[in-house]
Short mmCIF file of C-alpha atoms (C1' of nucleotides) in Angstrom, two decimals:
data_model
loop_
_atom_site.label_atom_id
_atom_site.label_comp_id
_atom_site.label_asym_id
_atom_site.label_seq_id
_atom_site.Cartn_x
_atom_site.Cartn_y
_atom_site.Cartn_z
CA UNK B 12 40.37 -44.17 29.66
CA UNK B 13 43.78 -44.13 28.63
CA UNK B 14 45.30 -41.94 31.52
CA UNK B 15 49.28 -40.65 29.20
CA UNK B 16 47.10 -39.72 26.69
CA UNK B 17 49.05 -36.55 24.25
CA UNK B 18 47.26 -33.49 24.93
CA UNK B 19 49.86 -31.46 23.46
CA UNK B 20 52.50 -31.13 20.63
CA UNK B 21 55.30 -28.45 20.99
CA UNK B 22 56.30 -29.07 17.79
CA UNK B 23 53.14 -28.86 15.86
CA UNK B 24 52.06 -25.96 17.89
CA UNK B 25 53.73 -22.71 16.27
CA UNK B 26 50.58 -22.54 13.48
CA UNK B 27 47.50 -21.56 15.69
CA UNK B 28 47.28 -20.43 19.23
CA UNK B 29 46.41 -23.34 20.98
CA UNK B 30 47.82 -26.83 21.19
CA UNK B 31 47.74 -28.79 18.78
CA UNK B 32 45.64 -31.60 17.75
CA UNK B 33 45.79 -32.38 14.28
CA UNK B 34 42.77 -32.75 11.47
CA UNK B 35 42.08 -36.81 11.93
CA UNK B 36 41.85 -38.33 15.35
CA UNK B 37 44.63 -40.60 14.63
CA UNK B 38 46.83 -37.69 14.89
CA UNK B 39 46.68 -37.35 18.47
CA UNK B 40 46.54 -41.42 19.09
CA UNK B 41 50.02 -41.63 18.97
CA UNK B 42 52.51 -41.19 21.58
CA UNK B 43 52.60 -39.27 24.77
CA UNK B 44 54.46 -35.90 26.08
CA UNK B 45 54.39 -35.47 29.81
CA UNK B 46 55.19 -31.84 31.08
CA UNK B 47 57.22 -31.60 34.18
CA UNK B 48 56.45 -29.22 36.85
CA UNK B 49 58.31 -26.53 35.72
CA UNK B 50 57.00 -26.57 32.90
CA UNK B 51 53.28 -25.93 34.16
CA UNK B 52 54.94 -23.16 36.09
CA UNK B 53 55.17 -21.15 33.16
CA UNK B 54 51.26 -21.28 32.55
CA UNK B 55 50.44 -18.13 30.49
CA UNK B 56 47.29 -16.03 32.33
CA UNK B 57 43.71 -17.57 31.20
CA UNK B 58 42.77 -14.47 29.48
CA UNK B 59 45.14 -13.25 27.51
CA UNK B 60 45.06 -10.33 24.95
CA UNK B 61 44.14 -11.80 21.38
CA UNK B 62 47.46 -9.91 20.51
CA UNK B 63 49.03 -12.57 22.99
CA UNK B 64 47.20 -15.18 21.84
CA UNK B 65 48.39 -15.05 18.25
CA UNK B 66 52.04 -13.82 19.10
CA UNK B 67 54.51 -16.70 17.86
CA UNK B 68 57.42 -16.02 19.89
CA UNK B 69 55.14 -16.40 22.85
CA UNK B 70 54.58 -19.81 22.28
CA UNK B 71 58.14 -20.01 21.22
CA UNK B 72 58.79 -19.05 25.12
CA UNK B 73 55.74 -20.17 27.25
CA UNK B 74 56.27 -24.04 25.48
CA UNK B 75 54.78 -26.49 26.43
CA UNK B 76 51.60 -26.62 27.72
CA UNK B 77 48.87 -28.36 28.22
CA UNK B 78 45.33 -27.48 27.88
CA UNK B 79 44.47 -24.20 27.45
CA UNK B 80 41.00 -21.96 27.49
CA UNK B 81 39.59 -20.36 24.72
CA UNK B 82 38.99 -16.33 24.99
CA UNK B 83 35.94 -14.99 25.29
CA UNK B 84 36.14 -13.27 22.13
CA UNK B 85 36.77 -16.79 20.87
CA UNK B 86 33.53 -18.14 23.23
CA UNK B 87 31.26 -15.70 21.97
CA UNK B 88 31.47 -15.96 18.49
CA UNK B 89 31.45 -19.84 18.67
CA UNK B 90 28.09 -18.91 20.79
CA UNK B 91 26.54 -17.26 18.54
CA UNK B 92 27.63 -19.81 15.73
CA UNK B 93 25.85 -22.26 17.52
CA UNK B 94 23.04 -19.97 18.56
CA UNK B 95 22.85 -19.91 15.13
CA UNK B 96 22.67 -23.45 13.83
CA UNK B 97 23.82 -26.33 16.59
CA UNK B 98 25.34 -28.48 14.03
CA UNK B 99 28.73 -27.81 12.39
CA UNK B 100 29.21 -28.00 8.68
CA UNK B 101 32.59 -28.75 7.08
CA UNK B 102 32.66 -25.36 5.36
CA UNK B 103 31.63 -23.22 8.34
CA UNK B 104 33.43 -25.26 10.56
CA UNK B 105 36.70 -24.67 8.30
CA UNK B 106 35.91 -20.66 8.06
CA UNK B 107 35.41 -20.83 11.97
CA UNK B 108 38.44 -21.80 12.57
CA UNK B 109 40.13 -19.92 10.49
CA UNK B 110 38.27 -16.88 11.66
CA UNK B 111 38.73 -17.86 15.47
CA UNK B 112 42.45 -18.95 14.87
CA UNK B 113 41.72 -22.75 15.87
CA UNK B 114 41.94 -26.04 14.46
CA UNK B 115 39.11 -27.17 12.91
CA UNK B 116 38.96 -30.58 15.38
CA UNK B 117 38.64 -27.74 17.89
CA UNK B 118 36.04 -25.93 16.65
CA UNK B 119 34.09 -29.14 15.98
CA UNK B 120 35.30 -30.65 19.64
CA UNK B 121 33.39 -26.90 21.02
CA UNK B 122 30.24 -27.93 19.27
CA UNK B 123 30.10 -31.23 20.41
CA UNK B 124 30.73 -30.30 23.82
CA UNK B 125 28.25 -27.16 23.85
CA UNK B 126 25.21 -29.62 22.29
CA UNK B 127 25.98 -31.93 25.18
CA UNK B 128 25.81 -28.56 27.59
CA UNK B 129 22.79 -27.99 25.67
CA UNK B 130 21.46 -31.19 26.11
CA UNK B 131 21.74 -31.25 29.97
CA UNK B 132 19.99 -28.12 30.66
CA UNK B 133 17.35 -29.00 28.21
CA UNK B 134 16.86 -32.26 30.44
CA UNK B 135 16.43 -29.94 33.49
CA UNK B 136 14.53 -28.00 32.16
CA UNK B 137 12.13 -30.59 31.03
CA UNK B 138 12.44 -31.86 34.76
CA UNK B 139 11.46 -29.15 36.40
CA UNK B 140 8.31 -28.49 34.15
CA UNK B 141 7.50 -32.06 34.71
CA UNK B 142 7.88 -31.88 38.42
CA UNK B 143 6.25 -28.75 38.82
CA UNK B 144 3.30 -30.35 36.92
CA UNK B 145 3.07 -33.57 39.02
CA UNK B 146 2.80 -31.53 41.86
CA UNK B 147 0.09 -29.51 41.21
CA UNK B 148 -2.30 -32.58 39.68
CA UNK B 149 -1.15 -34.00 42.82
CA UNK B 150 -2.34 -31.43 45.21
CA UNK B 151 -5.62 -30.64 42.91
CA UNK B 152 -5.76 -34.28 43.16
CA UNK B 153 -5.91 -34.42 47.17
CA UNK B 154 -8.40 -31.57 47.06
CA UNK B 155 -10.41 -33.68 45.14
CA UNK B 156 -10.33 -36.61 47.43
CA UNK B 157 -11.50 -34.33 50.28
CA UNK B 158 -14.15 -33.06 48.25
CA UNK B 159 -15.07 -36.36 47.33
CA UNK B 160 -15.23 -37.54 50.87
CA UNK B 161 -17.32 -34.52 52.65
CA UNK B 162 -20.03 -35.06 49.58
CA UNK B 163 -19.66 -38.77 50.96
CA UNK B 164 -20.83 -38.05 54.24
CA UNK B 165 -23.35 -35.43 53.02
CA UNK B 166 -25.06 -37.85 51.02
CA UNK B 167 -24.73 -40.08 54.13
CA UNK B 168 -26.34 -37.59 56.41
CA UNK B 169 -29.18 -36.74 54.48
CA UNK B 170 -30.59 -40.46 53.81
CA UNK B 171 -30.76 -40.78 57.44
CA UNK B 172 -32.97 -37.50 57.06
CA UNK B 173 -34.83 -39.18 54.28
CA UNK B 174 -35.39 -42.53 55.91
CA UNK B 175 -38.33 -41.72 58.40
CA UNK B 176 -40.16 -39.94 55.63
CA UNK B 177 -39.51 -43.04 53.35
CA UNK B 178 -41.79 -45.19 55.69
CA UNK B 179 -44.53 -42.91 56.51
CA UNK B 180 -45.04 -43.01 52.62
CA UNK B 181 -44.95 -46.81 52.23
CA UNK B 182 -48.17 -46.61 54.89
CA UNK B 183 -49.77 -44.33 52.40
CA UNK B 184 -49.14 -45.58 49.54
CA UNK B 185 -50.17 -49.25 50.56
CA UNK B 186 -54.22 -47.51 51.10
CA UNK B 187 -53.74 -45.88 47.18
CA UNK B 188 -54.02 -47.67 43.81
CA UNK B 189 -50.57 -47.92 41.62
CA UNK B 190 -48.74 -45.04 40.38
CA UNK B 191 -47.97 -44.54 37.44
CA UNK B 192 -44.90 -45.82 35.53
CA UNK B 193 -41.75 -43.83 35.78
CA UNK B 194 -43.36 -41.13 38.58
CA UNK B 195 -40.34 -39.71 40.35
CA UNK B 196 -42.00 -39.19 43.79
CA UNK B 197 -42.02 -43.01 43.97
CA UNK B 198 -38.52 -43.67 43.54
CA UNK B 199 -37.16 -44.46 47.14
CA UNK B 200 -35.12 -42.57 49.03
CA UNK B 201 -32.99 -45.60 49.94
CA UNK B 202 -32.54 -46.17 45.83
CA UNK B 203 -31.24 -42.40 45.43
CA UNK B 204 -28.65 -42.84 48.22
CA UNK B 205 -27.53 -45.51 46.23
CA UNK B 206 -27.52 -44.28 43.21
CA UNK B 207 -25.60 -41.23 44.49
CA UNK B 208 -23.15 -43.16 46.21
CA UNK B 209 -22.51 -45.17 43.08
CA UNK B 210 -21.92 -41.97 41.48
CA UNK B 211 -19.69 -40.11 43.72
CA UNK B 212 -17.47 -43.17 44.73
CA UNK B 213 -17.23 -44.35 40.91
CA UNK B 214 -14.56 -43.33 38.49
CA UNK B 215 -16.54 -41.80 35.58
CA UNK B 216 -17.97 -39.71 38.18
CA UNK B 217 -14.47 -37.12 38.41
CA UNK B 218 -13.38 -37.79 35.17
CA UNK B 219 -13.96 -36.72 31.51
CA UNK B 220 -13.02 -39.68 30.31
CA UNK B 221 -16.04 -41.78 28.69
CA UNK B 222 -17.15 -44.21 31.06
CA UNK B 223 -19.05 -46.76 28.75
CA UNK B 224 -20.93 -48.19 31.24
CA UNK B 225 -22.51 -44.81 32.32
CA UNK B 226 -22.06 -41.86 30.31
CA UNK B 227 -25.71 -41.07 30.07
CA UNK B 228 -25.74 -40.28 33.72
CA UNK B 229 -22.04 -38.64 33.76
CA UNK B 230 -22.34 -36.36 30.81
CA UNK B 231 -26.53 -35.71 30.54
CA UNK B 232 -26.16 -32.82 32.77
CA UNK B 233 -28.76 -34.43 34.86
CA UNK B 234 -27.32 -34.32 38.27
CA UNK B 235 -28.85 -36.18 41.18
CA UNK B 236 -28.53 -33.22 43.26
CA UNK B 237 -30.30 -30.52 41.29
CA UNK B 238 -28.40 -27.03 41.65
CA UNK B 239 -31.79 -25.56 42.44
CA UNK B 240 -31.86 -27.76 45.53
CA UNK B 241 -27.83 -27.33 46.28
CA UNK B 242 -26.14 -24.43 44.90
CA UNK B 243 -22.51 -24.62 45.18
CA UNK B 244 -23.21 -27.91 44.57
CA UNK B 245 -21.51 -28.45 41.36
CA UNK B 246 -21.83 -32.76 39.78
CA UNK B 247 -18.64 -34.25 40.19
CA UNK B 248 -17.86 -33.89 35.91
CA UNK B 249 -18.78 -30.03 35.78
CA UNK B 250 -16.56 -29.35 38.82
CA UNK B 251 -13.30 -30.81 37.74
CA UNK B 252 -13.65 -29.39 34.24
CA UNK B 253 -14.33 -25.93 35.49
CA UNK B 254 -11.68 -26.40 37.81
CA UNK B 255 -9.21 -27.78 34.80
CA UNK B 256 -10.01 -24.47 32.38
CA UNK B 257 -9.36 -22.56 35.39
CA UNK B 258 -5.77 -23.72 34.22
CA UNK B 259 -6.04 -23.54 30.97
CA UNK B 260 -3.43 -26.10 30.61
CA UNK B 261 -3.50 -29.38 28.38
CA UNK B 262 -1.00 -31.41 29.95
CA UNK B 263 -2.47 -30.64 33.14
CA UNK B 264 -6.18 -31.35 32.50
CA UNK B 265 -4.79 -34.55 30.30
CA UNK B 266 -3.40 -35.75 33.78
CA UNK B 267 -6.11 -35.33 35.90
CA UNK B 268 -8.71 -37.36 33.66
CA UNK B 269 -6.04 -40.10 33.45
CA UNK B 270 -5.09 -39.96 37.31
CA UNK B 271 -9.35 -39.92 38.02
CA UNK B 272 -9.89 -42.72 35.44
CA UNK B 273 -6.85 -44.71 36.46
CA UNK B 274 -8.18 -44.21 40.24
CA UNK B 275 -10.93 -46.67 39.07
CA UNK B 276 -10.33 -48.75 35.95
CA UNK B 277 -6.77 -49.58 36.82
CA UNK B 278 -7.52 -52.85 34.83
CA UNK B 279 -8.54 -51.20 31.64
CA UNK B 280 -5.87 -51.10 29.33
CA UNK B 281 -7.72 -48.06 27.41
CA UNK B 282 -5.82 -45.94 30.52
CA UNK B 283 -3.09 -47.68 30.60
CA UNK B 284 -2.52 -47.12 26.71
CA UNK B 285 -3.62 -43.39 27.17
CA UNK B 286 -0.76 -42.98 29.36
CA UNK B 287 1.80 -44.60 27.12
CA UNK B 288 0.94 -42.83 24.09
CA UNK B 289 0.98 -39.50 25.86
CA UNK B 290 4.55 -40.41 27.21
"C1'" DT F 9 47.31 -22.15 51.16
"C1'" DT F 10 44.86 -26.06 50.36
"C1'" DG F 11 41.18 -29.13 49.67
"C1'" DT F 12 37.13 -29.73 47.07
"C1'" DG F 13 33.61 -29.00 43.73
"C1'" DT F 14 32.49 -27.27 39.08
"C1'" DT F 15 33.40 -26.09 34.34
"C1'" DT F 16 35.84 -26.53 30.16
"C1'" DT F 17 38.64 -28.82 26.80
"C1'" DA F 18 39.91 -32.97 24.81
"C1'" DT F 19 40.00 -38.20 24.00
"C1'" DT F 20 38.12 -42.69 23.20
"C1'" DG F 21 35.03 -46.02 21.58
"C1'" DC F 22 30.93 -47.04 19.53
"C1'" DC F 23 27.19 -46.18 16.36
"C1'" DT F 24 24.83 -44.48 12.22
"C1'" DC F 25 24.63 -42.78 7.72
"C1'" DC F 26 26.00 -42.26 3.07
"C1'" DG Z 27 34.90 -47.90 5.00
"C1'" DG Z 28 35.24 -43.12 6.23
"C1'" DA Z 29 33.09 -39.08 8.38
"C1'" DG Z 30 30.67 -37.28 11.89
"C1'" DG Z 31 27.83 -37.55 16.12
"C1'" DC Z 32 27.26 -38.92 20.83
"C1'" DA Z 33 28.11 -40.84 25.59
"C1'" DA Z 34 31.40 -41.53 28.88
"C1'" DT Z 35 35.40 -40.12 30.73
"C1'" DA Z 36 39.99 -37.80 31.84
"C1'" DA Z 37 42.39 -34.00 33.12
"C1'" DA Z 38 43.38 -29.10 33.28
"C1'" DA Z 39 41.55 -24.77 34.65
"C1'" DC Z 40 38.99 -22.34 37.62
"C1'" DA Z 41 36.06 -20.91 41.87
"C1'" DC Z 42 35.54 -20.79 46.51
"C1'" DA Z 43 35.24 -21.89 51.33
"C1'" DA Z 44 37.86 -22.94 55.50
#
DNA sequence: TTGTGTTTTATTGCCTCC
DNA sequence: GGAGGCAATAAAACACAA
């Protein structure tokens, strides 16, 4: 930036109370006015009375100066302008002015400056919220992990349990005719380990996101570990919804079915495109 | 008092819209 | 093409600690 730049004119400077800086923004493109040290020394007080502030012989003897602070009679009202409506009309920008004793280019320079005040705060805001919301998917996240990995080792633990019984059975059931089709009580232990693992170390199996290749199991309701048999032991899908409306917070829950599914199907662009559209 | 960081006022250049 | 908006920036004004 152009570091003699005019920021003010003495002798344009007796019509308002501030220095001046003309309508069009070729009017202060023009040449340059340097003030000495002494003249800084005779820097009015930042708040002056609006008595002061409008007295022409003041200016006549405080000349020149260089920037200068608007009042706080002057702040608020522009405030609540802009409280009001952010952007700046010609004709209210022209009655401001006239109403606040400014030049219109400062009236419009204050609302260009506020909305990019504005604008910053708003971004922190939005920041915060943001963070604050990463970190709690990513500590209900965590928890979920755990949980994941102590049902893990349960499910672990009790086929070893199973296993002995498993054989006895085979002896038995070697001395009987067939069962019939479809009979529970001859679906091996060893095949509901599996089938449980699958389920508690697959994707669909924390998320509410539609798993196509098994949403019959996910969503049925029909948990391999009955809540007869384990209570307080909640399927995988049931838990982290409960858990989510707990919340009651979109955002949040929208996160936690895309972190769960994206924990998984990292290659399916169905997440991926979830995300993106969301963002 | 002085150095330093923050806020406010103003400028410049670019972009968009009519 | 002019008006107005915005981002980046300068510089004055101010706050505050050492």
């Amino acid at each position: 930036m152009d570091s003699g730049r005019l920021f003010f004119d003495p002798s344009a400077c007796h019509g308002g109370n501030m220095l001046f800086l003309g309508n069009a923004d070729n009017v202060f493109r023009g040449g340059a006015t340097m003030m000495s040290m002494d003249e800084s020394s005779k820097r009015r007080p930042f708040f002056s009375s609006p008595d002061e502030l409008f007295d022409e012989e003041y200016y006549d003897e405080q000349l020149p100066e260089k920037k200068r602070r608007l009042t706080p009679e002057q702040v608020h009202l522009l405030e609540k302008s802009f409280e009001a409506e952010n952007k700046l009309e010609p004709e209210r920008k022209t009655q401001l002015a006239k109403k606040l004793g400014l030049q219109p280019r400062q009236v419009a320079v204050w609302f260009q400056n506020r909305r990019a005040r504005w604008k910053t705060k708003q971004l922190e805001r939005d920041y915060d919220l943001l963070k604050s919301s990463h970190d709690s998917l990513l500590s209900s996240y965590d928890s979920l992990v755990k949980e994941n990995e102590k049902l893990k080792s349960e499910v672990v633990s009790l086929t070893e349990k199973l296993q002995p019984k498993e054989v006895a059975g085979a002896a038995i059931s070697a001395q009987k005719p067939d069962p019939l089709p479809g009979d529970i009580t001859h679906v091996s232990a060893l095949q509901l380990s599996v089938k449980a693992e699958d389920r508690l170390s697959s994707g669909s199996g924390g998320s509410a996101v539609v798993d196509e290749d098994g949403p019959q199991l996910v969503d049925s309701g029909n948990s391999y570990f009955p809540s007869d048999n384990y209570p307080g032991c909640v399927a995988p899908v049931d838990g982290v919804q409960s858990e989510e409306d707990d919340r009651s917070d979109d955002a949040r829950s929208y996160f936690s079915d895309v972190f769960a599914a994206a924990e998984h199907q990292q290659q399916q662009e169905e997440v991926s495109l979830g995300w993106w559209v969301w963002a």
